PDB file of C-alpha atoms in Angstrom:
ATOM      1  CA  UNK A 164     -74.916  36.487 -25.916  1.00 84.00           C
ATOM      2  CA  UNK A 165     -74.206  39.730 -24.173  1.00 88.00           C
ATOM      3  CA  UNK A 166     -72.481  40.174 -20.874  1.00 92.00           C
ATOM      4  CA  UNK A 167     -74.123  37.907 -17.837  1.00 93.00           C
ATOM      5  CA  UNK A 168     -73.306  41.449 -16.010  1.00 92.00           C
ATOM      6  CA  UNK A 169     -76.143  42.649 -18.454  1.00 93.00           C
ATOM      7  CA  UNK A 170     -78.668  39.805 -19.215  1.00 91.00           C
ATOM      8  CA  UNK A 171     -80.000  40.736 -15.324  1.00 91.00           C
ATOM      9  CA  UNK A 172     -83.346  42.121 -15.478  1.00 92.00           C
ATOM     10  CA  UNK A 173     -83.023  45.017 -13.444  1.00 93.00           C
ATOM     11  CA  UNK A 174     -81.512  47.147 -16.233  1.00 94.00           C
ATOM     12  CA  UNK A 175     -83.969  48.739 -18.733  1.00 94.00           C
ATOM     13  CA  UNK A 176     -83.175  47.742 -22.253  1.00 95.00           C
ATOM     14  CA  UNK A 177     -83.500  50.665 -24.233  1.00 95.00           C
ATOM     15  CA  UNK A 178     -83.459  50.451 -28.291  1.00 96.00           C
ATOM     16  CA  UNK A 179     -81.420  53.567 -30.115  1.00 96.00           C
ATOM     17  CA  UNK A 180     -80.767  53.767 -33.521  1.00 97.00           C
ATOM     18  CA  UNK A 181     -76.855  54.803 -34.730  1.00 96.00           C
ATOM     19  CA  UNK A 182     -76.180  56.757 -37.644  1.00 96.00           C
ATOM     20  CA  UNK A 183     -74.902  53.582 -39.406  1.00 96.00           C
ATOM     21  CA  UNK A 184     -78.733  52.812 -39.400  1.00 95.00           C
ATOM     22  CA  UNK A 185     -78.513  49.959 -37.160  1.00 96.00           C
ATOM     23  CA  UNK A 186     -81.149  48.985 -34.088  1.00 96.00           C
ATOM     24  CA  UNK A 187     -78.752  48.748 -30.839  1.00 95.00           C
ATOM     25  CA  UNK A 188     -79.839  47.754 -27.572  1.00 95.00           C
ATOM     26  CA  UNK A 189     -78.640  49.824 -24.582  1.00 94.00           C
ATOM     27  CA  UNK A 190     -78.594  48.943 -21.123  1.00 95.00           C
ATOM     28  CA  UNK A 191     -79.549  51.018 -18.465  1.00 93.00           C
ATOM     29  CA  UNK A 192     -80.444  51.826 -14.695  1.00 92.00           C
ATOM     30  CA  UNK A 193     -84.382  51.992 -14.093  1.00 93.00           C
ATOM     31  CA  UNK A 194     -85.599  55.196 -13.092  1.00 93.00           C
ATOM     32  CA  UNK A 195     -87.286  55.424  -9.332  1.00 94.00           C
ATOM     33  CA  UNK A 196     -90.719  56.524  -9.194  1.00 94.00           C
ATOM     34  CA  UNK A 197     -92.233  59.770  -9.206  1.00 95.00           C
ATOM     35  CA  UNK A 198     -91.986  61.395  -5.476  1.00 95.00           C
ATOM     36  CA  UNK A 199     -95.652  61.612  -4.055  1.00 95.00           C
ATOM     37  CA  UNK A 200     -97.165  63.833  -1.426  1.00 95.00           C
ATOM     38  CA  UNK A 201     -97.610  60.967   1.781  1.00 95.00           C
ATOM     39  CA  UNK A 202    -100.883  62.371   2.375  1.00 94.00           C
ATOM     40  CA  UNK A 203    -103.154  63.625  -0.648  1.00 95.00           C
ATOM     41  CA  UNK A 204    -100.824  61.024  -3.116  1.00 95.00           C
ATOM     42  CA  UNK A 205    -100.362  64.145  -6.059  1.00 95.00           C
ATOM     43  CA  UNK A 206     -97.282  64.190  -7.580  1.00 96.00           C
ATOM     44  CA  UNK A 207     -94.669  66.214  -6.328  1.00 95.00           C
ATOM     45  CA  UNK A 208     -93.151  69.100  -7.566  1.00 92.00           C
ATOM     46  CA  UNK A 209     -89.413  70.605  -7.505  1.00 92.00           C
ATOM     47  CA  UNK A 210     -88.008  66.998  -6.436  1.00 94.00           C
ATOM     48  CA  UNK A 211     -85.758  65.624  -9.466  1.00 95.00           C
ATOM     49  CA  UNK A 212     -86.361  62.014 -10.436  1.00 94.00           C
ATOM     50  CA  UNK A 213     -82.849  60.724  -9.803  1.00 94.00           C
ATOM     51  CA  UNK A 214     -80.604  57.693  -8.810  1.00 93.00           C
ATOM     52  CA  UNK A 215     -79.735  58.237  -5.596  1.00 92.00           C
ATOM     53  CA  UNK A 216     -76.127  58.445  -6.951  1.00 93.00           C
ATOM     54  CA  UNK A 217     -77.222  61.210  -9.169  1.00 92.00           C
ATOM     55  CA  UNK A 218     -79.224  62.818  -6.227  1.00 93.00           C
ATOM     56  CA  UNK A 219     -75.799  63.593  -4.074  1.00 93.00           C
ATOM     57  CA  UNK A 220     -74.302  65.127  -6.726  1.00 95.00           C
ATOM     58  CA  UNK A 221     -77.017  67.842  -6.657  1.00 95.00           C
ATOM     59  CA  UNK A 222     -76.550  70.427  -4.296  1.00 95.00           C
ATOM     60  CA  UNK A 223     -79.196  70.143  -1.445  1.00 93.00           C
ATOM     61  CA  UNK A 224     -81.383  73.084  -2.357  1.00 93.00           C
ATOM     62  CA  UNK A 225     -82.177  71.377  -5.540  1.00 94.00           C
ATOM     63  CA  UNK A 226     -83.134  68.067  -4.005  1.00 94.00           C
ATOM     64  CA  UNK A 227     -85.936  69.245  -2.587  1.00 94.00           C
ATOM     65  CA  UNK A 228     -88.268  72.633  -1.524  1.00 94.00           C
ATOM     66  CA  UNK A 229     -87.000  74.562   1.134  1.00 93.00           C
ATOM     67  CA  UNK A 230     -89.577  74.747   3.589  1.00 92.00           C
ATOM     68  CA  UNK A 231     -90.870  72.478   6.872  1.00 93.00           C
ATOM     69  CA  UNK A 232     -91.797  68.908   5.138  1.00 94.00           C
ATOM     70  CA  UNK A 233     -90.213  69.720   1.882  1.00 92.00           C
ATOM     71  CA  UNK A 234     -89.893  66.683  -0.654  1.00 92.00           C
ATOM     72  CA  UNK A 235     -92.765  64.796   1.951  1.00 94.00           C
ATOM     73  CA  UNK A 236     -95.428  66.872   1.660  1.00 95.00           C
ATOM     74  CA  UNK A 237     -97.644  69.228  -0.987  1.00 94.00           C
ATOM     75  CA  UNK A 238     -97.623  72.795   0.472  1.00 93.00           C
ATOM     76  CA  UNK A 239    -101.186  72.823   1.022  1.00 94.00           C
ATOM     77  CA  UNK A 240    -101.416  69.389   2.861  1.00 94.00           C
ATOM     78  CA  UNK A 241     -98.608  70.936   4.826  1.00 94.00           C
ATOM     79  CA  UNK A 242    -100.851  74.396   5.724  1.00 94.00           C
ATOM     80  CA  UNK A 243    -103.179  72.196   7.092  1.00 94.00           C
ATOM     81  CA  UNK A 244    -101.129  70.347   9.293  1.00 94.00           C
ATOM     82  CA  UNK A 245     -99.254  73.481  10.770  1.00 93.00           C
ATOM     83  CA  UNK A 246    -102.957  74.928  11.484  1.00 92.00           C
ATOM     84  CA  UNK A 247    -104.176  71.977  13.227  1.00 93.00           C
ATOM     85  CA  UNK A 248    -100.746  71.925  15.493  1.00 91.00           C
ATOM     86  CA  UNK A 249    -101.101  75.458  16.033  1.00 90.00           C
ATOM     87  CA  UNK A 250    -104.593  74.437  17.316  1.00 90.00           C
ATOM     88  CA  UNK A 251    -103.046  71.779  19.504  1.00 89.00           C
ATOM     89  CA  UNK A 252    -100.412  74.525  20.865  1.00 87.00           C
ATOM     90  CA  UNK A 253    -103.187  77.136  21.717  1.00 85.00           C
ATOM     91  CA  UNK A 254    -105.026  74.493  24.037  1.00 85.00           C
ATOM     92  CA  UNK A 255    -101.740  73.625  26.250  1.00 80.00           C
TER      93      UNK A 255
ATOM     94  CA  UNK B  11    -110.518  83.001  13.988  1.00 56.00           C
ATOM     95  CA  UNK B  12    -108.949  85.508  15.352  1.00 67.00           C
ATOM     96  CA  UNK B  13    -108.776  89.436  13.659  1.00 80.00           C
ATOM     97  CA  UNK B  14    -105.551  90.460  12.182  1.00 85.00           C
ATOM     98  CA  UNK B  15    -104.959  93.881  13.880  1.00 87.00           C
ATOM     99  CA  UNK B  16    -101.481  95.838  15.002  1.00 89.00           C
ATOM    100  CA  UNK B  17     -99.743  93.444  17.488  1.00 89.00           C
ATOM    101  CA  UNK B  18    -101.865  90.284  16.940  1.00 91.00           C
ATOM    102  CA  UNK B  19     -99.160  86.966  16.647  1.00 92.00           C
ATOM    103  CA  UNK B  20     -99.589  84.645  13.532  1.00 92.00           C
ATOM    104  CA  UNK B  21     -97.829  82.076  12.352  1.00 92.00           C
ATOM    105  CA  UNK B  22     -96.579  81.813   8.963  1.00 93.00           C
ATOM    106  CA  UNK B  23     -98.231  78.984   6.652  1.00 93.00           C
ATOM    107  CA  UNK B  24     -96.142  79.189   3.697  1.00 92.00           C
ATOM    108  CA  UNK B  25     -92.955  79.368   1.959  1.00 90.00           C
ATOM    109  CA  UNK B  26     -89.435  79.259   3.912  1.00 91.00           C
ATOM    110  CA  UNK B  27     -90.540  80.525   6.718  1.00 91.00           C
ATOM    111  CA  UNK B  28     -93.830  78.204   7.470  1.00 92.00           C
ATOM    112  CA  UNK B  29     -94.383  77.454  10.887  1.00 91.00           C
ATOM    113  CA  UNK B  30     -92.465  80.162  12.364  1.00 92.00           C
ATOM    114  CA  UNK B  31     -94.029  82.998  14.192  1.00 92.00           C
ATOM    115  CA  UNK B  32     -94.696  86.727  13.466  1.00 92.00           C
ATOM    116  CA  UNK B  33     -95.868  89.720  14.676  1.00 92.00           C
ATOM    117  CA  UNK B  34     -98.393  92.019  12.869  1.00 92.00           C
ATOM    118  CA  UNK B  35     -96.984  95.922  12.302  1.00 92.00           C
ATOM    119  CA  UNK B  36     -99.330  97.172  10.116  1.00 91.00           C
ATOM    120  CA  UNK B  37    -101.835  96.597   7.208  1.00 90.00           C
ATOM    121  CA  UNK B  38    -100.862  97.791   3.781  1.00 91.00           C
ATOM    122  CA  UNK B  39    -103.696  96.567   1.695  1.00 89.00           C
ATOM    123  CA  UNK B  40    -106.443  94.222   1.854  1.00 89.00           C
ATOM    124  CA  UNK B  41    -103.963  91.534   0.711  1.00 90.00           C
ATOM    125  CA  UNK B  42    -100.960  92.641   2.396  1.00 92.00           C
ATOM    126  CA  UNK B  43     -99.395  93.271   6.374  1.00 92.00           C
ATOM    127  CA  UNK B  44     -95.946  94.649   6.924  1.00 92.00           C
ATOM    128  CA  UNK B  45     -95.048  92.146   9.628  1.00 92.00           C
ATOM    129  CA  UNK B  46     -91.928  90.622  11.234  1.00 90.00           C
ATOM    130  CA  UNK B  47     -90.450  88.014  13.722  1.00 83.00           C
ATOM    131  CA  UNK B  48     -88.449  89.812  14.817  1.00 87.00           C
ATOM    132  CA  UNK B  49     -85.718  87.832  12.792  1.00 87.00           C
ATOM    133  CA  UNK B  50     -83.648  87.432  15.757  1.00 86.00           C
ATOM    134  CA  UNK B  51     -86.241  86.130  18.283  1.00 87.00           C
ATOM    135  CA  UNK B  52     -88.198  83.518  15.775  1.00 89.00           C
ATOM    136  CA  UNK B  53     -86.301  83.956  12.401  1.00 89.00           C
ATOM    137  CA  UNK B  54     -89.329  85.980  10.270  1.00 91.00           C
ATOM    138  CA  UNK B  55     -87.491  89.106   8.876  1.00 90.00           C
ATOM    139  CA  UNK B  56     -89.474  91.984   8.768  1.00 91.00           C
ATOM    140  CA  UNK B  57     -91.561  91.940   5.191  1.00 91.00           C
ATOM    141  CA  UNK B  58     -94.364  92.608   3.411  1.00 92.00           C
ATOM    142  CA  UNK B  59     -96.464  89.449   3.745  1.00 92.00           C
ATOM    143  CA  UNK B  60     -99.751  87.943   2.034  1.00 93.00           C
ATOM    144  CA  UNK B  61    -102.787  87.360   4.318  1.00 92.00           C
ATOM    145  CA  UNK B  62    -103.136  83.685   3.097  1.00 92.00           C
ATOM    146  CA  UNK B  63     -99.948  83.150   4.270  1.00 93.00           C
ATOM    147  CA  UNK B  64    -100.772  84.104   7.671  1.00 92.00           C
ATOM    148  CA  UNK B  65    -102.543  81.870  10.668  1.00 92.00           C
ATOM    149  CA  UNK B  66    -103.499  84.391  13.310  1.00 92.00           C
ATOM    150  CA  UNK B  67    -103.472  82.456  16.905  1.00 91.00           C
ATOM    151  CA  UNK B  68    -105.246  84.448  19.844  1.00 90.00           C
ATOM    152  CA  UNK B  69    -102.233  85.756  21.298  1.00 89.00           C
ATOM    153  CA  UNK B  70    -101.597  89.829  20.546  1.00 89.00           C
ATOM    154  CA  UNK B  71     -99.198  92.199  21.626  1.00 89.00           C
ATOM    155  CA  UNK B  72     -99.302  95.489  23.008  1.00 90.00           C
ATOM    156  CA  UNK B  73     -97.125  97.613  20.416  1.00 89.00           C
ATOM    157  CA  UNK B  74     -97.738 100.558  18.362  1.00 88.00           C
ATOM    158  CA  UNK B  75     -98.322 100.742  14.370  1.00 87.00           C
ATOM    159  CA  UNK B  76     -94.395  99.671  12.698  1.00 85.00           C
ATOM    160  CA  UNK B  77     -92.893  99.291  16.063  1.00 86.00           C
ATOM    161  CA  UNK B  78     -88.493  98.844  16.369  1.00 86.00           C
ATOM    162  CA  UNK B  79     -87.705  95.025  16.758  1.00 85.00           C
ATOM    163  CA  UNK B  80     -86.085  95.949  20.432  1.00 85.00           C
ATOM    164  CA  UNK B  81     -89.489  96.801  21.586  1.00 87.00           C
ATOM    165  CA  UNK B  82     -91.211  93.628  19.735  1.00 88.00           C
ATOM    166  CA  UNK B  83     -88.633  90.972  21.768  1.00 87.00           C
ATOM    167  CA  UNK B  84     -89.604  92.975  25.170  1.00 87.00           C
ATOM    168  CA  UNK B  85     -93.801  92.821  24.523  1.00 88.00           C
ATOM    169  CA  UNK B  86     -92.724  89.386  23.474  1.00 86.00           C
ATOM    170  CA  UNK B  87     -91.077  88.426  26.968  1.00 85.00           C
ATOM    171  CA  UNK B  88     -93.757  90.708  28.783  1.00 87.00           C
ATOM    172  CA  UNK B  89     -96.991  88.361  28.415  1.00 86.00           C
ATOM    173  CA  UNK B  90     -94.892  84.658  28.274  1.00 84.00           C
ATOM    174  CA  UNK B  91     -95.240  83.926  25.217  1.00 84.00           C
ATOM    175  CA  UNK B  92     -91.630  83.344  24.871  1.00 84.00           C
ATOM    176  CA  UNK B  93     -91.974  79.777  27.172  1.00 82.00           C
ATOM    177  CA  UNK B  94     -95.924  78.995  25.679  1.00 81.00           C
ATOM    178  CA  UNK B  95     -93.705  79.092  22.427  1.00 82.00           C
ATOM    179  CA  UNK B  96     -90.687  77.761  23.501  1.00 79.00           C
ATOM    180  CA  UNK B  97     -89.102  80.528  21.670  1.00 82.00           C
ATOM    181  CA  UNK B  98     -85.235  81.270  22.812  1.00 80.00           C
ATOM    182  CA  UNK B  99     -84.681  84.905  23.739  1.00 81.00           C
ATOM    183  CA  UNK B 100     -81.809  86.018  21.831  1.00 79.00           C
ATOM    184  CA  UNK B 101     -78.429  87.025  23.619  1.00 80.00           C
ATOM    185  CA  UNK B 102     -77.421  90.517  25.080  1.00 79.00           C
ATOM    186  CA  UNK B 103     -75.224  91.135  22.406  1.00 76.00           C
ATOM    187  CA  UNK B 104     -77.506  90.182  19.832  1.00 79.00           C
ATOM    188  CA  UNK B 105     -79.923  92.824  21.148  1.00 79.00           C
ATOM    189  CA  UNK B 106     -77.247  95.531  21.777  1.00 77.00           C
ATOM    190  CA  UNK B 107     -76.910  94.746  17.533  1.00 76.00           C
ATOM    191  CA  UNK B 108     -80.586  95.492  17.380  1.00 74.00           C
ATOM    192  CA  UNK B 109     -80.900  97.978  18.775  1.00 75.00           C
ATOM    193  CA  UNK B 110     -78.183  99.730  16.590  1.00 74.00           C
ATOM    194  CA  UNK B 111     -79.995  98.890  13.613  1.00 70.00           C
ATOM    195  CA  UNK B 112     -83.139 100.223  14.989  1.00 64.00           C
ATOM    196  CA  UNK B 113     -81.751 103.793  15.459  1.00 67.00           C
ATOM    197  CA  UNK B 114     -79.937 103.690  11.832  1.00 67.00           C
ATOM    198  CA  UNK B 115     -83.245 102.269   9.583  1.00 58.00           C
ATOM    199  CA  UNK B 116     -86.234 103.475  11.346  1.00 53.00           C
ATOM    200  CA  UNK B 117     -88.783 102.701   8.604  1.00 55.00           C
ATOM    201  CA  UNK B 118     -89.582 100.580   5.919  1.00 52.00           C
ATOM    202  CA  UNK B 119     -91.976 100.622   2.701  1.00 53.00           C
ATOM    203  CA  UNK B 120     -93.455 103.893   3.186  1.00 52.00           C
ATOM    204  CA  UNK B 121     -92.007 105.995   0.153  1.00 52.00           C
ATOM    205  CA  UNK B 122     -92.821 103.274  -2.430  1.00 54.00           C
ATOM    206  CA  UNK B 123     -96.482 104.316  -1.992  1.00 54.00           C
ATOM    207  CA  UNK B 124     -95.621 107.988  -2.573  1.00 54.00           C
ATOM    208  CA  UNK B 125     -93.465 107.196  -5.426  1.00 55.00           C
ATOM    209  CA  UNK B 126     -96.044 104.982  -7.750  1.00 55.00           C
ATOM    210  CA  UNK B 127     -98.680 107.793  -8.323  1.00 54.00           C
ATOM    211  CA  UNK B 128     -95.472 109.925  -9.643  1.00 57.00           C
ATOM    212  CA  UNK B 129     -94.318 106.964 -12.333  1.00 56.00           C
ATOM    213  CA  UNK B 130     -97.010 106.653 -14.519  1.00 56.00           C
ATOM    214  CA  UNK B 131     -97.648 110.271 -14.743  1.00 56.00           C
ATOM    215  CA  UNK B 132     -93.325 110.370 -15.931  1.00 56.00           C
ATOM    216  CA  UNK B 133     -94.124 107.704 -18.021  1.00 58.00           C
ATOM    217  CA  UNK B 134     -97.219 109.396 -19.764  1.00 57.00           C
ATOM    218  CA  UNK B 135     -94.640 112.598 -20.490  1.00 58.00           C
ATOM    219  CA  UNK B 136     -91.984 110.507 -21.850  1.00 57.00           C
ATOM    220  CA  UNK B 137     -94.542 108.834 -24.591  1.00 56.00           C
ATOM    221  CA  UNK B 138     -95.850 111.835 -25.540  1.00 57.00           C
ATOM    222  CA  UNK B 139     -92.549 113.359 -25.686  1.00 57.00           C
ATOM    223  CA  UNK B 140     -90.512 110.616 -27.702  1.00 56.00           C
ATOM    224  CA  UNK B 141     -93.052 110.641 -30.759  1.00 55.00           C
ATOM    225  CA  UNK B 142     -92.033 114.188 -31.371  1.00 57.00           C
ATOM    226  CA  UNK B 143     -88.429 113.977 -30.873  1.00 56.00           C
ATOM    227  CA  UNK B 144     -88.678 110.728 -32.893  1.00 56.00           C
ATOM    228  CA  UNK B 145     -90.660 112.338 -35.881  1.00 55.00           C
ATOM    229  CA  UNK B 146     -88.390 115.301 -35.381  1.00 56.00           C
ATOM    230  CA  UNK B 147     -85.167 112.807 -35.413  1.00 54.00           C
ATOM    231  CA  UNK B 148     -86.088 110.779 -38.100  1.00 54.00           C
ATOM    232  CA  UNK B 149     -86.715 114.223 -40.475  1.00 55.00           C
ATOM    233  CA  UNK B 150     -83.126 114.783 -39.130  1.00 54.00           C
ATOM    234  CA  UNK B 151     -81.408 111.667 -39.599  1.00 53.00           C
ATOM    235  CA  UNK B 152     -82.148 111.296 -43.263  1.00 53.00           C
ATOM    236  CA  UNK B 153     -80.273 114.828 -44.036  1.00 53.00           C
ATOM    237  CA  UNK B 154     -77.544 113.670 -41.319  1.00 52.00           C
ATOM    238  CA  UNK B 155     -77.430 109.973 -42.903  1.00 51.00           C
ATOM    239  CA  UNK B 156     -77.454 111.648 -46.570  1.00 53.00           C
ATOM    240  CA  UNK B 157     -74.218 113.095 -45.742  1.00 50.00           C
ATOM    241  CA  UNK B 158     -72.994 110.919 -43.552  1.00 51.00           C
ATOM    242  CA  UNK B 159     -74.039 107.592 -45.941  1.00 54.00           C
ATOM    243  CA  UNK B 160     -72.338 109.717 -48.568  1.00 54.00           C
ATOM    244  CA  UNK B 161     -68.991 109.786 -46.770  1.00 54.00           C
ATOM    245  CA  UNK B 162     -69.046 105.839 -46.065  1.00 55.00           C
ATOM    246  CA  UNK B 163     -70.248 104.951 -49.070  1.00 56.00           C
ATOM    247  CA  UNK B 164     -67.450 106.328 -50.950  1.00 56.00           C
ATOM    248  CA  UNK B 165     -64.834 104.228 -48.862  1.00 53.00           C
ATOM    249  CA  UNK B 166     -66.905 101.227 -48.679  1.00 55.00           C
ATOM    250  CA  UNK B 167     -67.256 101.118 -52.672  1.00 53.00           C
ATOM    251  CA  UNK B 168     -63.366 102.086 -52.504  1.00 51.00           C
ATOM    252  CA  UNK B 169     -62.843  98.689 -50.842  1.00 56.00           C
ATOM    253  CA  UNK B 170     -65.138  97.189 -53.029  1.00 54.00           C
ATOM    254  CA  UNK B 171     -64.085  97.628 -55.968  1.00 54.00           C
ATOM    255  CA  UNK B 172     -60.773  97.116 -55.408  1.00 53.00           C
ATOM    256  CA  UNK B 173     -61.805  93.246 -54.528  1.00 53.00           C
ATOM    257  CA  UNK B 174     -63.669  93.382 -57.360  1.00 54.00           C
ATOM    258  CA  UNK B 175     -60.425  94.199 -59.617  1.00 56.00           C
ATOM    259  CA  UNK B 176     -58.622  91.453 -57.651  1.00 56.00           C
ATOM    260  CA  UNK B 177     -61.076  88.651 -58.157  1.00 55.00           C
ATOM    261  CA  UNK B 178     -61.852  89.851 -61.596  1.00 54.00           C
ATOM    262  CA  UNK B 179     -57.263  90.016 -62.130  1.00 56.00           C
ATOM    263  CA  UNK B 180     -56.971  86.804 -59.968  1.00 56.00           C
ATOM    264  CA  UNK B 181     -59.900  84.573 -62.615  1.00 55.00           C
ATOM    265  CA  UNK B 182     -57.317  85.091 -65.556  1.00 54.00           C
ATOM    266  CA  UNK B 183     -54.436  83.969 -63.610  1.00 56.00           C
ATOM    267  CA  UNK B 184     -56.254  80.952 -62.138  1.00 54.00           C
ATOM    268  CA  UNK B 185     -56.954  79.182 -65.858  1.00 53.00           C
ATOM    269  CA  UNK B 186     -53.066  80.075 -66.228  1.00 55.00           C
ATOM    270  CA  UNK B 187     -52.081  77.571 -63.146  1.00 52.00           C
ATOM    271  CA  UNK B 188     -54.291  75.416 -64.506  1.00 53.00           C
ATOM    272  CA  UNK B 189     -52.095  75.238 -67.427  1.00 53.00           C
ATOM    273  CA  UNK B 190     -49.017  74.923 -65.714  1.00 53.00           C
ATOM    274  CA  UNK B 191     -50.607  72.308 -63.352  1.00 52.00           C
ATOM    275  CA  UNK B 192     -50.905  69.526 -65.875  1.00 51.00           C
ATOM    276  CA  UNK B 193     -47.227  70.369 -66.979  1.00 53.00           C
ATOM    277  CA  UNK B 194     -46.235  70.145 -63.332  1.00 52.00           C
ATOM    278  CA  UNK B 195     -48.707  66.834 -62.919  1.00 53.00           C
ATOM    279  CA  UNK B 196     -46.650  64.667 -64.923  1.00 52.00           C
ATOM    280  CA  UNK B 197     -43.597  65.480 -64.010  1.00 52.00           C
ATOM    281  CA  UNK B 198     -44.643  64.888 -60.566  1.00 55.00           C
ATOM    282  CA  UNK B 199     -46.739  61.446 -60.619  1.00 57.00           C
ATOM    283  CA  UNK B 200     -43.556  59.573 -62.923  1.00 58.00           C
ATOM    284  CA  UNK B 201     -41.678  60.502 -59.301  1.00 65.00           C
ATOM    285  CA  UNK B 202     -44.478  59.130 -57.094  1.00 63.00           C
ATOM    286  CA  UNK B 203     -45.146  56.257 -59.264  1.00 62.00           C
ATOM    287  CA  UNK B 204     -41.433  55.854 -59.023  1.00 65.00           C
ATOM    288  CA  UNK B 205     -41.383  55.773 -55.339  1.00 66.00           C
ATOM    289  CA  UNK B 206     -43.380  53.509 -55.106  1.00 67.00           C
ATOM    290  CA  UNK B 207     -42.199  51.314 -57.099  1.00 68.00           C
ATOM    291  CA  UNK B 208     -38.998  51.372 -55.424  1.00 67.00           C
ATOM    292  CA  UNK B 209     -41.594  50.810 -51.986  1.00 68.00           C
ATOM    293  CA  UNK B 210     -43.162  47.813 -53.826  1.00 64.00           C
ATOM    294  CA  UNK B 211     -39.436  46.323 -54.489  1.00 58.00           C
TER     295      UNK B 211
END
């Protein structure tokens, strides 16, 4: 039996071969999901799929794109939302 | 929709600077606007910009074509737009810094214009030109590398050969060892073998 540290199902079990030709299970963290855009749902780009622990090591321009609702939002959801509060500006 | 003319205020839609604002200066294309914040008053540095990347609002200034920053911040404060905006007027010494640059770096972008008709036409020479000196060169370098190959050579076949002799001196010498080794071999193991006997006891 392996360690009861390991047997919890949280870790993904991941099968390598060594060069002694045998079949060794490895035990490792899941990876989070891919980082979606909260309104259209696409896929993001330029955010890293990390651990959070692995995310804080990065520095913080590469967690994310450097503009207003970077890592949240696409960039043309996010055109579309700074012209309709520009709108909403105009009126006041 | 407003037009984009000289003095009309966008905002900025993309990249680093989205949802900041910015003044128009002048139109360089039918894709591009020279255009600024001014950097000090909403944080848009004055740049070429895209017009996708532009939102104009209905709010214009009254400045001329590529006017200083100093003048932009003062149209700015002269209509309100500074408190519709909540925009922060920058401090007197800020300005006083302004206004210094102003005086030193006047304009921007203009010479590249003048310059890119005067490229290709360099570039064109320099084509035609090479293939000559190359066909001219390469007639050359065969004579030059004739005498100059000549001169290495000799040396490099000097070094050579010399090798050569070695490897071809060292190959009888190396079957001689070999003789000597399996004299040396037994005299040798009888020791080892001894030693460890003498380990074993």
């Amino acid at each position: 039996m392996v360690r009861p540290k390991l047997r919890s199902r949280s870790l993904r079990r991941k099968k390598v071969r060594t060069p002694g030709n045998k079949l060794i299970v490895r035990y490792e963290d899941r990876k989070p999901k891919i980082t979606k855009c909260a309104i259209c749902k696409k896929p993001l780009q330029g955010v890293p799929r990390l651990n959070p622990t692995d995310l804080r090591k990065l520095a913080k321009t590469k967690r994310r794109p450097e503009r207003p609702y970077g890592g949240n939002l696409c960039s043309s959801c996010m055109r579309d939302l700074l012209r309709k509060n520009l709108i909403k500006i105009e009126k006041i | 929709m407003a037009a984009l003319e000289v003095g009309r205020v966008c905002m900025k839609v993309a990249g680093r600077e989205a949802g900041k604002y910015c003044v128009v200066l002048k139109k360089l294309d039918n894709t591009f606007f020279l255009v600024t914040g001014p950097k000090q008053l909403t944080g848009v540095k004055r740049r070429r910009c895209n017009v996708e990347h532009l939102e104009p609002t209905s709010y214009s200034l009254k400045i001329d074509t590529e006017a200083p920053d100093e003048l932009v911040i003062k149209a700015y404060d002269a209509i309100g737009l500074t408190k519709k905006l909540s925009l922060r007027l920058p401090s007197p010494e800020v300005m006083k810094e302004v206004e210094k640059k102003v005086k030193e770096i006047p304009k921007v972008e203009k010479p590249k214009e003048e310059k890119k008709p005067e490229k290709p036409k360099k570039e064109e020479k320099k084509p035609e030109k090479k293939p000559e000196e190359k066909v001219e060169k390469k007639e050359e370098k065969p004579k030059e590398k004739k005498g100059i190959t000549l001169k290495f050579k000799i040396p490099t076949f000097g070094r050579k050969k010399p090798k050569e002799e070695k490897k071809a001196e060292k190959k009888p010498e190396k079957p001689k060892k070999e003789e000597k080794k399996p004299e040396k071999n037994p005299v040798k193991k009888p020791e080892k073998a001894a030693k460890k006997a003498k380990k074993k006891k």
